Amino acid sequence: MRVLIAEHDHARYAALLRAAAPELEVLTSGDSAELARQAPQCPVWLGQPDLLASLLRQGHKPGWIQSTWAGITPLLADGLPRDYRLSRAVGIFGQVMAEYMLTYMLGHEREVLSRLVSQVERRWDDRPGRSLEGRKVLIVGVGDIGQRVAEFLQPFGVALYGVASSAREQAPFVEVAALADLPRLVGQVDYVLNLLPDTPATHDLYDAALFKCFQPSALFINAGRGVAVVDADLVEALKEGHLAGAVIDVCRQEPLPKQHPFWTAWGLLLTGHSSAPTSPTAMVRLFVENVRAYEAGQGLRGEVDFARGY
């Protein structure tokens, strides 16, 4: 079977895949014109959705696409075909995302940034550090990644709440509520961690009305999608003290334009879409597992329902 790799780091992916599954014929290139020449020869494509979407736009048709990203938004653009199987990266981001969340949650409790300011000012800062124990954490989006983040947070003694498309029982959460319950839940927790995918239902979810429901001591972390947040409303909410701070990993436009208010917003830290990079080794392991399932005509891990968008 021929596999086309469309990735910025295509050479590394090709080497790993050839070592893991030598029976596969791997075609790849860093040149977009060469990729377009190779695409018709390959029934299976592996790579990043933005590069793969440009091949679809040119009329090339795969049998199956394996995305190396958890998000697949570029492949859902209007006018692109949907008559192929699509799977997204799952099961490989849980730990690294949990480490990202914990970094900024612990940094918030221990007031790392303000202590750095104290040092610059040569001011002895002997405020006692706080703990995560007993804090209430809301994970908005309790799918594959959200579930793993919850499991990593559990040993810290936090109370875990979740939001999903519909309410359900799910360990280790005290409650998993529907999206409509978000205003109620944000008013009860110390941390709001957004991990929602990009779907029509998640656009502009975090607006002025919702930020007014937050506890003034709460920290908001967005590592889901930038379109979930109304940028101007977040800046204003921080200014007015509706929440204690925000850590923003994903933005509507990346890189963020130099004139954007996030650069200078009070209490807002930008982390440049660095929260959960794809590990090529883990990605190739998942892909090979899915290749076996694809060849056997079985379901794929992370298979996308085009109607839902994830």
mmCIF file of C-alpha atoms in Angstrom, residues 25-263:
data_model
loop_
_atom_site.group_PDB
_atom_site.id
_atom_site.type_symbol
_atom_site.label_atom_id
_atom_site.label_comp_id
_atom_site.label_asym_id
_atom_site.label_seq_id
_atom_site.Cartn_x
_atom_site.Cartn_y
_atom_site.Cartn_z
ATOM 1 C CA GLU A 25 5.592 2.270 0.206
ATOM 2 C CA VAL A 26 6.125 5.817 1.422
ATOM 3 C CA LEU A 27 6.025 8.846 -0.890
ATOM 4 C CA THR A 28 6.748 12.330 0.400
ATOM 5 C CA SER A 29 8.288 15.674 -0.429
ATOM 6 C CA GLY A 30 8.753 19.158 0.955
ATOM 7 C CA ASP A 31 7.683 20.582 -2.392
ATOM 8 C CA SER A 32 3.940 21.164 -2.841
ATOM 9 C CA ALA A 33 4.053 20.570 -6.612
ATOM 10 C CA GLU A 34 5.780 17.222 -6.072
ATOM 11 C CA LEU A 35 3.207 16.247 -3.436
ATOM 12 C CA ALA A 36 0.452 17.022 -5.939
ATOM 13 C CA ARG A 37 2.151 14.723 -8.484
ATOM 14 C CA GLN A 38 2.423 11.925 -5.902
ATOM 15 C CA ALA A 39 -1.098 12.245 -4.438
ATOM 16 C CA PRO A 40 -3.010 10.358 -7.207
ATOM 17 C CA GLN A 41 -0.764 7.321 -6.653
ATOM 18 C CA CYS A 42 -1.569 7.067 -2.936
ATOM 19 C CA PRO A 43 -4.885 5.860 -1.472
ATOM 20 C CA VAL A 44 -3.766 6.811 2.047
ATOM 21 C CA TRP A 45 -2.499 10.213 3.196
ATOM 22 C CA LEU A 46 -0.792 11.020 6.504
ATOM 23 C CA GLY A 47 -0.114 14.595 7.511
ATOM 24 C CA GLN A 48 -1.191 17.995 8.725
ATOM 25 C CA PRO A 49 -4.681 19.131 7.709
ATOM 26 C CA ASP A 50 -3.655 22.452 6.131
ATOM 27 C CA LEU A 51 -1.314 20.762 3.636
ATOM 28 C CA LEU A 52 -3.763 17.919 2.962
ATOM 29 C CA ALA A 53 -6.633 20.367 2.387
ATOM 30 C CA SER A 54 -4.673 22.026 -0.441
ATOM 31 C CA LEU A 55 -4.325 18.617 -2.151
ATOM 32 C CA LEU A 56 -8.074 18.030 -1.809
ATOM 33 C CA ARG A 57 -8.701 21.460 -3.360
ATOM 34 C CA GLN A 58 -6.729 20.372 -6.413
ATOM 35 C CA GLY A 59 -9.154 17.483 -6.942
ATOM 36 C CA HIS A 60 -7.043 14.615 -5.619
ATOM 37 C CA LYS A 61 -9.075 11.933 -3.806
ATOM 38 C CA PRO A 62 -7.760 9.658 -1.055
ATOM 39 C CA GLY A 63 -9.510 6.636 0.434
ATOM 40 C CA TRP A 64 -8.407 7.609 3.927
ATOM 41 C CA ILE A 65 -6.669 10.570 5.563
ATOM 42 C CA GLN A 66 -4.911 10.318 8.922
ATOM 43 C CA SER A 67 -4.446 13.765 10.440
ATOM 44 C CA THR A 68 -1.371 14.386 12.596
ATOM 45 C CA TRP A 69 -3.329 17.060 14.496
ATOM 46 C CA ALA A 70 -6.153 16.584 16.991
ATOM 47 C CA GLY A 71 -7.994 19.380 15.172
ATOM 48 C CA ILE A 72 -9.100 18.858 11.566
ATOM 49 C CA THR A 73 -10.745 22.243 10.809
ATOM 50 C CA PRO A 74 -8.942 22.895 7.450
ATOM 51 C CA LEU A 75 -10.358 19.607 6.092
ATOM 52 C CA LEU A 76 -13.926 20.670 6.944
ATOM 53 C CA ALA A 77 -13.838 23.863 4.846
ATOM 54 C CA ASP A 78 -16.765 24.534 2.541
ATOM 55 C CA GLY A 79 -16.403 22.978 -0.900
ATOM 56 C CA LEU A 80 -13.982 20.226 0.123
ATOM 57 C CA PRO A 81 -15.028 16.604 -0.521
ATOM 58 C CA ARG A 82 -16.124 14.366 2.351
ATOM 59 C CA ASP A 83 -16.340 11.051 0.491
ATOM 60 C CA TYR A 84 -13.328 9.484 2.200
ATOM 61 C CA ARG A 85 -12.500 8.179 5.673
ATOM 62 C CA LEU A 86 -10.857 10.646 8.036
ATOM 63 C CA SER A 87 -9.223 10.019 11.396
ATOM 64 C CA ARG A 88 -7.655 12.567 13.720
ATOM 65 C CA ALA A 89 -4.781 12.165 16.167
ATOM 66 C CA VAL A 90 -6.064 10.690 19.437
ATOM 67 C CA GLY A 91 -4.455 9.122 22.489
ATOM 68 C CA ILE A 92 -1.147 10.962 22.075
ATOM 69 C CA PHE A 93 -1.765 14.400 23.633
ATOM 70 C CA GLY A 94 -3.119 13.565 27.112
ATOM 71 C CA GLN A 95 0.042 13.744 29.183
ATOM 72 C CA VAL A 96 1.647 16.694 27.418
ATOM 73 C CA MET A 97 -1.620 18.681 27.658
ATOM 74 C CA ALA A 98 -1.956 17.801 31.348
ATOM 75 C CA GLU A 99 1.628 18.984 31.937
ATOM 76 C CA TYR A 100 0.782 22.262 30.175
ATOM 77 C CA MET A 101 -2.323 22.796 32.322
ATOM 78 C CA LEU A 102 -0.476 21.924 35.518
ATOM 79 C CA THR A 103 2.383 24.300 34.670
ATOM 80 C CA TYR A 104 0.070 27.312 34.626
ATOM 81 C CA MET A 105 -2.261 26.133 37.385
ATOM 82 C CA LEU A 106 0.674 25.633 39.762
ATOM 83 C CA GLY A 107 2.233 28.866 38.506
ATOM 84 C CA HIS A 108 -1.030 30.625 39.397
ATOM 85 C CA GLU A 109 -1.215 29.092 42.891
ATOM 86 C CA ARG A 110 2.463 29.878 43.584
ATOM 87 C CA GLU A 111 2.212 33.347 41.959
ATOM 88 C CA VAL A 112 5.344 32.726 39.915
ATOM 89 C CA LEU A 113 5.048 35.780 37.666
ATOM 90 C CA SER A 114 4.470 38.274 40.490
ATOM 91 C CA ARG A 115 7.392 36.747 42.450
ATOM 92 C CA LEU A 116 9.575 37.347 39.414
ATOM 93 C CA VAL A 117 8.477 40.989 39.477
ATOM 94 C CA SER A 118 9.349 41.104 43.195
ATOM 95 C CA GLN A 119 12.836 39.815 42.388
ATOM 96 C CA VAL A 120 13.363 42.388 39.650
ATOM 97 C CA GLU A 121 12.333 45.047 42.198
ATOM 98 C CA ARG A 122 14.672 43.465 44.847
ATOM 99 C CA ARG A 123 11.695 43.113 47.162
ATOM 100 C CA TRP A 124 11.640 40.108 49.535
ATOM 101 C CA ASP A 125 8.384 38.261 48.698
ATOM 102 C CA ASP A 126 7.429 36.015 51.619
ATOM 103 C CA ARG A 127 3.750 35.461 50.833
ATOM 104 C CA PRO A 128 2.867 31.824 51.594
ATOM 105 C CA GLY A 129 2.334 29.593 48.559
ATOM 106 C CA ARG A 130 -1.114 28.149 47.907
ATOM 107 C CA SER A 131 -2.056 24.604 46.938
ATOM 108 C CA LEU A 132 -4.254 22.976 44.307
ATOM 109 C CA GLU A 133 -5.750 20.683 46.947
ATOM 110 C CA GLY A 134 -9.465 21.340 47.283
ATOM 111 C CA ARG A 135 -9.653 23.544 44.177
ATOM 112 C CA LYS A 136 -12.545 23.041 41.766
ATOM 113 C CA VAL A 137 -11.540 22.517 38.128
ATOM 114 C CA LEU A 138 -13.897 22.651 35.145
ATOM 115 C CA ILE A 139 -12.725 20.901 31.969
ATOM 116 C CA VAL A 140 -14.804 22.124 29.040
ATOM 117 C CA GLY A 141 -14.537 19.320 26.495
ATOM 118 C CA VAL A 142 -14.162 15.907 28.131
ATOM 119 C CA GLY A 143 -13.251 13.817 25.097
ATOM 120 C CA ASP A 144 -10.003 11.938 24.621
ATOM 121 C CA ILE A 145 -7.679 14.758 25.770
ATOM 122 C CA GLY A 146 -9.979 16.170 28.469
ATOM 123 C CA GLN A 147 -10.401 12.750 30.045
ATOM 124 C CA ARG A 148 -6.634 12.227 30.232
ATOM 125 C CA VAL A 149 -6.079 15.715 31.660
ATOM 126 C CA ALA A 150 -8.628 14.903 34.393
ATOM 127 C CA GLU A 151 -6.825 11.669 35.251
ATOM 128 C CA PHE A 152 -3.499 13.491 35.601
ATOM 129 C CA LEU A 153 -5.052 16.216 37.785
ATOM 130 C CA GLN A 154 -6.797 13.767 40.120
ATOM 131 C CA PRO A 155 -3.793 13.067 42.428
ATOM 132 C CA PHE A 156 -3.587 16.796 43.263
ATOM 133 C CA GLY A 157 -6.810 16.548 45.267
ATOM 134 C CA VAL A 158 -8.931 18.749 43.017
ATOM 135 C CA ALA A 159 -12.688 18.354 42.464
ATOM 136 C CA LEU A 160 -13.264 17.755 38.746
ATOM 137 C CA TYR A 161 -16.244 19.004 36.748
ATOM 138 C CA GLY A 162 -16.797 18.639 33.024
ATOM 139 C CA VAL A 163 -18.820 19.958 30.125
ATOM 140 C CA ALA A 164 -19.726 17.890 27.058
ATOM 141 C CA SER A 165 -22.228 18.197 24.199
ATOM 142 C CA SER A 166 -24.733 16.450 26.485
ATOM 143 C CA ALA A 167 -24.765 15.609 30.211
ATOM 144 C CA ARG A 168 -23.435 12.187 31.205
ATOM 145 C CA GLU A 169 -21.865 10.151 34.004
ATOM 146 C CA GLN A 170 -18.094 9.961 33.563
ATOM 147 C CA ALA A 171 -15.372 9.116 36.081
ATOM 148 C CA PRO A 172 -13.439 10.826 37.643
ATOM 149 C CA PHE A 173 -15.773 13.845 37.262
ATOM 150 C CA VAL A 174 -18.162 14.888 40.025
ATOM 151 C CA GLU A 175 -20.478 16.070 37.229
ATOM 152 C CA VAL A 176 -20.369 16.257 33.438
ATOM 153 C CA ALA A 177 -22.978 18.769 32.314
ATOM 154 C CA ALA A 178 -24.257 19.924 28.915
ATOM 155 C CA LEU A 179 -22.945 23.021 27.145
ATOM 156 C CA ALA A 180 -26.055 24.950 28.240
ATOM 157 C CA ASP A 181 -24.904 24.561 31.878
ATOM 158 C CA LEU A 182 -21.599 26.369 31.278
ATOM 159 C CA PRO A 183 -22.733 29.696 32.876
ATOM 160 C CA ARG A 184 -23.732 27.864 36.080
ATOM 161 C CA LEU A 185 -20.508 25.859 36.333
ATOM 162 C CA VAL A 186 -18.013 28.652 35.603
ATOM 163 C CA GLY A 187 -19.454 30.473 38.616
ATOM 164 C CA GLN A 188 -18.566 27.574 40.926
ATOM 165 C CA VAL A 189 -14.960 26.736 40.000
ATOM 166 C CA ASP A 190 -11.416 28.038 40.448
ATOM 167 C CA TYR A 191 -10.126 26.952 37.027
ATOM 168 C CA VAL A 192 -11.833 26.808 33.630
ATOM 169 C CA LEU A 193 -9.837 24.736 31.126
ATOM 170 C CA ASN A 194 -11.175 24.984 27.587
ATOM 171 C CA LEU A 195 -10.437 21.995 25.338
ATOM 172 C CA LEU A 196 -13.422 22.188 22.986
ATOM 173 C CA PRO A 197 -12.972 21.457 19.262
ATOM 174 C CA ASP A 198 -13.869 23.963 16.552
ATOM 175 C CA THR A 199 -17.538 23.375 15.706
ATOM 176 C CA PRO A 200 -20.373 25.849 14.989
ATOM 177 C CA ALA A 201 -21.670 25.256 18.552
ATOM 178 C CA THR A 202 -18.356 26.332 20.115
ATOM 179 C CA HIS A 203 -17.821 29.654 18.293
ATOM 180 C CA ASP A 204 -17.895 32.799 20.487
ATOM 181 C CA LEU A 205 -18.862 30.727 23.525
ATOM 182 C CA TYR A 206 -16.734 32.742 25.944
ATOM 183 C CA ASP A 207 -18.323 36.170 25.618
ATOM 184 C CA ALA A 208 -19.003 39.117 27.944
ATOM 185 C CA ALA A 209 -22.102 37.463 29.451
ATOM 186 C CA LEU A 210 -20.221 34.262 30.294
ATOM 187 C CA PHE A 211 -17.158 36.033 31.708
ATOM 188 C CA LYS A 212 -19.474 37.927 34.086
ATOM 189 C CA CYS A 213 -20.462 34.517 35.551
ATOM 190 C CA PHE A 214 -16.838 33.621 36.448
ATOM 191 C CA GLN A 215 -15.527 33.837 39.998
ATOM 192 C CA PRO A 216 -13.214 36.882 40.304
ATOM 193 C CA SER A 217 -10.481 34.531 41.589
ATOM 194 C CA ALA A 218 -10.742 32.080 38.665
ATOM 195 C CA LEU A 219 -8.090 31.393 36.031
ATOM 196 C CA PHE A 220 -9.184 30.712 32.425
ATOM 197 C CA ILE A 221 -6.922 28.580 30.217
ATOM 198 C CA ASN A 222 -7.740 28.168 26.533
ATOM 199 C CA ALA A 223 -5.899 25.359 24.754
ATOM 200 C CA GLY A 224 -8.875 24.324 22.615
ATOM 201 C CA ARG A 225 -9.593 26.698 19.750
ATOM 202 C CA GLY A 226 -9.253 30.477 19.423
ATOM 203 C CA VAL A 227 -12.715 30.882 17.864
ATOM 204 C CA ALA A 228 -14.320 29.879 21.186
ATOM 205 C CA VAL A 229 -13.335 33.235 22.732
ATOM 206 C CA VAL A 230 -14.619 36.725 21.903
ATOM 207 C CA ASP A 231 -11.234 38.430 22.210
ATOM 208 C CA ALA A 232 -12.417 41.954 23.088
ATOM 209 C CA ASP A 233 -14.807 40.564 25.726
ATOM 210 C CA LEU A 234 -11.986 38.658 27.447
ATOM 211 C CA VAL A 235 -9.740 41.738 27.517
ATOM 212 C CA GLU A 236 -12.578 43.807 29.014
ATOM 213 C CA ALA A 237 -13.501 41.093 31.556
ATOM 214 C CA LEU A 238 -9.896 40.964 32.800
ATOM 215 C CA LYS A 239 -9.806 44.758 33.070
ATOM 216 C CA GLU A 240 -13.059 44.773 35.065
ATOM 217 C CA GLY A 241 -11.913 41.954 37.388
ATOM 218 C CA HIS A 242 -14.508 39.359 36.381
ATOM 219 C CA LEU A 243 -11.716 36.739 36.502
ATOM 220 C CA ALA A 244 -8.223 36.659 37.938
ATOM 221 C CA GLY A 245 -6.290 35.887 34.774
ATOM 222 C CA ALA A 246 -6.128 34.027 31.475
ATOM 223 C CA VAL A 247 -3.588 31.800 29.764
ATOM 224 C CA ILE A 248 -4.177 31.767 26.013
ATOM 225 C CA ASP A 249 -2.496 29.157 23.840
ATOM 226 C CA VAL A 250 -4.723 29.377 20.742
ATOM 227 C CA CYS A 251 -5.912 32.455 18.883
ATOM 228 C CA ARG A 252 -8.249 33.242 15.997
ATOM 229 C CA GLN A 253 -5.279 34.349 13.916
ATOM 230 C CA GLU A 254 -1.829 32.814 14.354
ATOM 231 C CA PRO A 255 0.722 34.250 14.677
ATOM 232 C CA LEU A 256 -1.149 36.921 16.596
ATOM 233 C CA PRO A 257 -1.042 40.322 14.796
ATOM 234 C CA LYS A 258 1.254 42.850 16.503
ATOM 235 C CA GLN A 259 -1.588 45.295 17.153
ATOM 236 C CA HIS A 260 -3.842 42.697 18.850
ATOM 237 C CA PRO A 261 -4.981 43.691 22.396
ATOM 238 C CA PHE A 262 -3.927 40.310 23.855
ATOM 239 C CA TRP A 263 -0.268 41.435 23.772
#
